[in-house]
Amino acid sequence: MPLLVIRHAESVENVDKYNGFYQDPRPYSGTAAHAISRTIVGLTPRGFRQAQWLAEVLLQLVGPEPRVYTSTYRRAIDTAAIALPALPDGWPQQTALLDEQHYGDATYMTKRELYNSYPALAEDRRLRKHIWTAPGGGESLAEGVLNRGAEFAALVQAEIQGARTVVAFTHQTAAVALRSLLEIRTLPEILAEEQKGKMPNAAILHYELHDGRFTRTGTTTPPI
């Protein structure tokens, strides 16, 4: 049975982040910035149409009684609600294992402000982004996000062995970590591919589990 990893549909932050979300100097604290990112940022009209497209596509991809999970961020929750509106009570389930990378006090900081505020972290952020740990309670991709991804992958294996399709609505950074784990590839390798072409909003990564190992079987991207 398959695992489908889906990046949330287009959000207002994706479209307008350099005009509204990233200001220099940032007008709010890191805690407030993270709360905005998690609870306020919703979908654009285009994102709504992408989620409607997902609803059509997923009809052909999910089997009976799929196990559907979302991050705890509004943009992922809203995407799932539109894409799979007729799930039984209790589904989808929200899990922090699928959350966006937590950028702590650096959330919505411009690079200039970040480097000036935390000069000791600048080199890792520029050259070794996967090990850079966000200040003020944030996490790194190589530890925090990857560890969460490993926990989710273990959960998926249990669900798939129960002959149910698993669908995960998540974020670009979490999808990077999941790709590294499921495809048994290094984070720098996945990030190099992302630099050439970031996973589009509402894109679906297809995986199948065989003999305890996941195999990437395809990608579906929205025409919108």
mmCIF file of C-alpha atoms in Angstrom:
data_model
loop_
_atom_site.group_PDB
_atom_site.id
_atom_site.type_symbol
_atom_site.label_atom_id
_atom_site.label_comp_id
_atom_site.label_asym_id
_atom_site.label_seq_id
_atom_site.Cartn_x
_atom_site.Cartn_y
_atom_site.Cartn_z
ATOM 1 C CA MET A 1 0.000 0.000 0.000
ATOM 2 C CA PRO A 2 1.175 3.538 -0.681
ATOM 3 C CA LEU A 3 2.353 6.481 1.325
ATOM 4 C CA LEU A 4 1.511 9.856 -0.182
ATOM 5 C CA VAL A 5 3.508 12.866 1.053
ATOM 6 C CA ILE A 6 1.811 16.119 0.069
ATOM 7 C CA ARG A 7 3.110 19.647 0.462
ATOM 8 C CA HIS A 8 0.335 22.013 1.552
ATOM 9 C CA ALA A 9 -1.330 24.127 -1.139
ATOM 10 C CA GLU A 10 -0.127 27.662 -1.841
ATOM 11 C CA SER A 11 -0.297 29.942 1.203
ATOM 12 C CA VAL A 12 -0.332 33.704 1.541
ATOM 13 C CA GLU A 13 3.189 33.468 2.951
ATOM 14 C CA ASN A 14 4.427 31.663 -0.174
ATOM 15 C CA VAL A 15 3.136 34.478 -2.365
ATOM 16 C CA ASP A 16 3.709 37.599 -0.312
ATOM 17 C CA LYS A 17 6.428 36.795 2.198
ATOM 18 C CA TYR A 18 8.874 39.463 1.027
ATOM 19 C CA ASN A 19 6.254 42.204 1.139
ATOM 20 C CA GLY A 20 4.526 41.401 4.406
ATOM 21 C CA PHE A 21 6.064 38.642 6.497
ATOM 22 C CA TYR A 22 9.756 39.520 6.261
ATOM 23 C CA GLN A 23 10.400 43.094 7.353
ATOM 24 C CA ASP A 24 13.682 44.654 8.404
ATOM 25 C CA PRO A 25 13.638 45.317 11.289
ATOM 26 C CA ARG A 26 11.061 42.672 12.106
ATOM 27 C CA PRO A 27 8.154 44.333 13.956
ATOM 28 C CA TYR A 28 7.396 41.412 16.288
ATOM 29 C CA SER A 29 9.179 38.871 18.477
ATOM 30 C CA GLY A 30 10.244 35.402 17.404
ATOM 31 C CA THR A 31 7.463 33.862 19.512
ATOM 32 C CA ALA A 32 4.842 36.049 17.853
ATOM 33 C CA ALA A 33 6.285 35.341 14.403
ATOM 34 C CA HIS A 34 6.072 31.601 14.952
ATOM 35 C CA ALA A 35 2.475 31.895 16.191
ATOM 36 C CA ILE A 36 1.591 33.858 13.042
ATOM 37 C CA SER A 37 3.191 31.203 10.846
ATOM 38 C CA ARG A 38 1.455 28.325 12.598
ATOM 39 C CA THR A 39 -2.050 29.645 13.267
ATOM 40 C CA ILE A 40 -2.775 32.550 10.917
ATOM 41 C CA VAL A 41 -1.186 31.818 7.552
ATOM 42 C CA GLY A 42 -3.869 30.317 5.305
ATOM 43 C CA LEU A 43 -4.345 29.510 1.643
ATOM 44 C CA THR A 44 -4.506 31.877 -1.298
ATOM 45 C CA PRO A 45 -7.326 31.587 -3.870
ATOM 46 C CA ARG A 46 -4.851 29.649 -6.016
ATOM 47 C CA GLY A 47 -4.079 27.424 -3.043
ATOM 48 C CA PHE A 48 -7.799 26.750 -2.620
ATOM 49 C CA ARG A 49 -7.992 25.656 -6.269
ATOM 50 C CA GLN A 50 -4.915 23.462 -5.800
ATOM 51 C CA ALA A 51 -6.603 21.771 -2.842
ATOM 52 C CA GLN A 52 -9.715 21.199 -4.965
ATOM 53 C CA TRP A 53 -7.476 19.626 -7.607
ATOM 54 C CA LEU A 54 -6.020 17.378 -4.905
ATOM 55 C CA ALA A 55 -9.556 16.272 -4.015
ATOM 56 C CA GLU A 56 -10.046 15.025 -7.574
ATOM 57 C CA VAL A 57 -6.654 13.324 -7.818
ATOM 58 C CA LEU A 58 -6.791 11.638 -4.413
ATOM 59 C CA LEU A 59 -10.049 9.926 -5.303
ATOM 60 C CA GLN A 60 -7.954 7.741 -7.613
ATOM 61 C CA LEU A 61 -5.006 7.296 -5.246
ATOM 62 C CA VAL A 62 -6.317 6.544 -1.762
ATOM 63 C CA GLY A 63 -7.863 3.229 -0.896
ATOM 64 C CA PRO A 64 -10.621 2.541 1.600
ATOM 65 C CA GLU A 65 -10.252 4.000 5.076
ATOM 66 C CA PRO A 66 -7.049 5.955 4.465
ATOM 67 C CA ARG A 67 -5.037 7.104 7.434
ATOM 68 C CA VAL A 68 -4.641 10.848 6.972
ATOM 69 C CA TYR A 69 -2.273 13.046 8.967
ATOM 70 C CA THR A 70 -1.562 16.754 8.863
ATOM 71 C CA SER A 71 0.894 19.044 10.564
ATOM 72 C CA THR A 72 -0.423 21.377 13.259
ATOM 73 C CA TYR A 73 -0.125 24.381 10.910
ATOM 74 C CA ARG A 74 -3.265 25.956 9.499
ATOM 75 C CA ARG A 75 -2.156 25.815 5.858
ATOM 76 C CA ALA A 76 -1.694 22.042 5.995
ATOM 77 C CA ILE A 77 -4.912 21.502 7.963
ATOM 78 C CA ASP A 78 -6.918 23.608 5.490
ATOM 79 C CA THR A 79 -5.406 21.773 2.516
ATOM 80 C CA ALA A 80 -6.427 18.411 3.972
ATOM 81 C CA ALA A 81 -9.942 19.626 4.814
ATOM 82 C CA ILE A 82 -10.551 20.629 1.194
ATOM 83 C CA ALA A 83 -8.717 17.699 -0.405
ATOM 84 C CA LEU A 84 -10.332 14.959 1.718
ATOM 85 C CA PRO A 85 -13.589 16.376 3.073
ATOM 86 C CA ALA A 86 -15.458 13.123 3.787
ATOM 87 C CA LEU A 87 -13.196 11.318 6.253
ATOM 88 C CA PRO A 88 -14.655 9.495 9.274
ATOM 89 C CA ASP A 89 -14.750 11.162 12.672
ATOM 90 C CA GLY A 90 -11.307 11.523 14.185
ATOM 91 C CA TRP A 91 -9.570 12.011 10.853
ATOM 92 C CA PRO A 92 -7.399 13.644 9.763
ATOM 93 C CA GLN A 93 -5.165 13.538 12.797
ATOM 94 C CA GLN A 94 -2.854 16.450 13.513
ATOM 95 C CA THR A 95 0.719 15.622 14.474
ATOM 96 C CA ALA A 96 3.701 17.827 15.206
ATOM 97 C CA LEU A 97 5.848 15.166 13.552
ATOM 98 C CA LEU A 98 4.860 16.733 10.206
ATOM 99 C CA ASP A 99 5.374 20.358 11.282
ATOM 100 C CA GLU A 100 7.435 22.932 9.441
ATOM 101 C CA GLN A 101 10.988 23.387 10.716
ATOM 102 C CA HIS A 102 10.808 25.494 13.870
ATOM 103 C CA TYR A 103 12.913 28.611 13.278
ATOM 104 C CA GLY A 104 12.593 29.900 16.841
ATOM 105 C CA ASP A 105 13.654 33.520 17.324
ATOM 106 C CA ALA A 106 14.715 33.645 13.670
ATOM 107 C CA THR A 107 11.182 33.145 12.332
ATOM 108 C CA TYR A 108 10.499 35.760 9.622
ATOM 109 C CA MET A 109 13.885 37.457 10.092
ATOM 110 C CA THR A 110 15.555 38.695 6.927
ATOM 111 C CA LYS A 111 18.995 37.214 6.346
ATOM 112 C CA ARG A 112 20.621 40.585 7.083
ATOM 113 C CA GLU A 113 18.852 40.880 10.425
ATOM 114 C CA LEU A 114 19.531 37.235 11.248
ATOM 115 C CA TYR A 115 23.256 37.477 10.522
ATOM 116 C CA ASN A 116 23.570 40.738 12.439
ATOM 117 C CA SER A 117 21.648 39.373 15.422
ATOM 118 C CA TYR A 118 23.384 35.989 15.502
ATOM 119 C CA PRO A 119 26.782 36.340 13.794
ATOM 120 C CA ALA A 120 28.095 33.068 15.265
ATOM 121 C CA LEU A 121 25.400 31.171 13.353
ATOM 122 C CA ALA A 122 25.926 32.917 10.021
ATOM 123 C CA GLU A 123 28.454 30.513 8.493
ATOM 124 C CA ASP A 124 26.353 27.412 9.171
ATOM 125 C CA ARG A 125 23.266 29.150 7.812
ATOM 126 C CA ARG A 126 25.103 30.128 4.613
ATOM 127 C CA LEU A 127 27.093 26.959 3.958
ATOM 128 C CA ARG A 128 25.620 24.109 6.001
ATOM 129 C CA LYS A 129 21.942 24.865 6.138
ATOM 130 C CA HIS A 130 21.011 21.315 7.143
ATOM 131 C CA ILE A 131 22.946 21.488 10.436
ATOM 132 C CA TRP A 132 22.122 25.120 11.239
ATOM 133 C CA THR A 133 20.102 25.244 14.447
ATOM 134 C CA ALA A 134 17.652 28.112 14.683
ATOM 135 C CA PRO A 135 18.224 30.279 17.784
ATOM 136 C CA GLY A 136 15.763 30.720 20.614
ATOM 137 C CA GLY A 137 14.319 27.233 20.871
ATOM 138 C CA GLY A 138 14.417 26.426 17.169
ATOM 139 C CA GLU A 139 15.631 23.233 15.554
ATOM 140 C CA SER A 140 17.934 22.061 12.807
ATOM 141 C CA LEU A 141 16.894 20.126 9.743
ATOM 142 C CA ALA A 142 19.502 17.425 10.422
ATOM 143 C CA GLU A 143 18.358 16.736 13.988
ATOM 144 C CA GLY A 144 14.967 18.115 14.952
ATOM 145 C CA VAL A 145 13.123 17.740 11.655
ATOM 146 C CA LEU A 146 14.882 14.512 10.658
ATOM 147 C CA ASN A 147 14.161 12.915 14.039
ATOM 148 C CA ARG A 148 10.497 13.846 13.783
ATOM 149 C CA GLY A 149 10.448 12.413 10.279
ATOM 150 C CA ALA A 150 11.898 9.128 11.535
ATOM 151 C CA GLU A 151 9.124 8.869 14.127
ATOM 152 C CA PHE A 152 6.515 9.488 11.459
ATOM 153 C CA ALA A 153 8.088 6.923 9.118
ATOM 154 C CA ALA A 154 7.842 4.322 11.897
ATOM 155 C CA LEU A 155 4.182 5.222 12.384
ATOM 156 C CA VAL A 156 3.597 4.878 8.645
ATOM 157 C CA GLN A 157 5.115 1.403 8.542
ATOM 158 C CA ALA A 158 2.675 0.228 11.205
ATOM 159 C CA GLU A 159 -0.286 1.735 9.350
ATOM 160 C CA ILE A 160 0.725 0.402 5.935
ATOM 161 C CA GLN A 161 1.231 -3.085 7.348
ATOM 162 C CA GLY A 162 -2.417 -2.774 8.315
ATOM 163 C CA ALA A 163 -3.187 -2.485 4.558
ATOM 164 C CA ARG A 164 -4.229 1.140 4.636
ATOM 165 C CA THR A 165 -3.032 4.018 2.503
ATOM 166 C CA VAL A 166 -1.319 6.764 4.520
ATOM 167 C CA VAL A 167 -1.575 10.390 3.427
ATOM 168 C CA ALA A 168 0.631 13.073 5.003
ATOM 169 C CA PHE A 169 -0.041 16.786 4.501
ATOM 170 C CA THR A 170 3.147 18.585 5.434
ATOM 171 C CA HIS A 171 5.679 21.303 4.538
ATOM 172 C CA GLN A 172 8.690 21.689 2.283
ATOM 173 C CA THR A 173 11.339 21.208 4.989
ATOM 174 C CA ALA A 174 9.571 18.220 6.512
ATOM 175 C CA ALA A 175 9.202 16.714 3.031
ATOM 176 C CA VAL A 176 12.975 17.131 2.539
ATOM 177 C CA ALA A 177 13.606 15.181 5.739
ATOM 178 C CA LEU A 178 11.129 12.477 4.761
ATOM 179 C CA ARG A 179 12.724 12.141 1.325
ATOM 180 C CA SER A 180 16.128 11.674 2.921
ATOM 181 C CA LEU A 181 14.791 8.961 5.226
ATOM 182 C CA LEU A 182 12.499 7.118 2.837
ATOM 183 C CA GLU A 183 14.853 7.250 -0.152
ATOM 184 C CA ILE A 184 17.979 6.582 1.971
ATOM 185 C CA ARG A 185 19.788 9.650 0.628
ATOM 186 C CA THR A 186 21.723 12.405 2.385
ATOM 187 C CA LEU A 187 20.175 15.731 3.277
ATOM 188 C CA PRO A 188 22.770 17.714 1.248
ATOM 189 C CA GLU A 189 21.854 15.623 -1.800
ATOM 190 C CA ILE A 190 18.135 16.326 -1.387
ATOM 191 C CA LEU A 191 18.784 20.016 -0.690
ATOM 192 C CA ALA A 192 20.888 20.308 -3.846
ATOM 193 C CA GLU A 193 17.914 19.036 -5.829
ATOM 194 C CA GLU A 194 15.622 21.450 -4.007
ATOM 195 C CA GLN A 195 17.838 24.359 -5.024
ATOM 196 C CA LYS A 196 17.310 23.421 -8.662
ATOM 197 C CA GLY A 197 13.574 23.072 -8.233
ATOM 198 C CA LYS A 198 11.707 23.247 -4.928
ATOM 199 C CA MET A 199 8.855 20.830 -4.361
ATOM 200 C CA PRO A 200 5.767 22.706 -5.623
ATOM 201 C CA ASN A 201 2.817 23.485 -3.423
ATOM 202 C CA ALA A 202 0.221 20.681 -3.555
ATOM 203 C CA ALA A 203 2.712 18.260 -5.142
ATOM 204 C CA ILE A 204 2.340 14.590 -4.206
ATOM 205 C CA LEU A 205 5.308 12.281 -3.607
ATOM 206 C CA HIS A 206 4.345 8.618 -4.087
ATOM 207 C CA TYR A 207 5.996 5.815 -2.091
ATOM 208 C CA GLU A 208 5.376 2.092 -1.776
ATOM 209 C CA LEU A 209 6.537 -0.113 1.076
ATOM 210 C CA HIS A 210 8.061 -3.470 0.088
ATOM 211 C CA ASP A 211 9.939 -5.787 2.451
ATOM 212 C CA GLY A 212 10.400 -3.046 5.021
ATOM 213 C CA ARG A 213 11.809 -0.520 2.547
ATOM 214 C CA PHE A 214 10.144 2.433 0.835
ATOM 215 C CA THR A 215 10.468 2.951 -2.900
ATOM 216 C CA ARG A 216 9.710 6.251 -4.617
ATOM 217 C CA THR A 217 7.241 5.442 -7.403
ATOM 218 C CA GLY A 218 6.411 8.868 -8.781
ATOM 219 C CA THR A 219 5.457 12.497 -8.329
ATOM 220 C CA THR A 220 2.225 14.257 -9.210
ATOM 221 C CA THR A 221 2.306 18.039 -9.550
ATOM 222 C CA PRO A 222 -0.660 20.366 -9.893
ATOM 223 C CA PRO A 223 -1.398 22.030 -13.234
ATOM 224 C CA ILE A 224 -2.559 25.142 -11.378
#
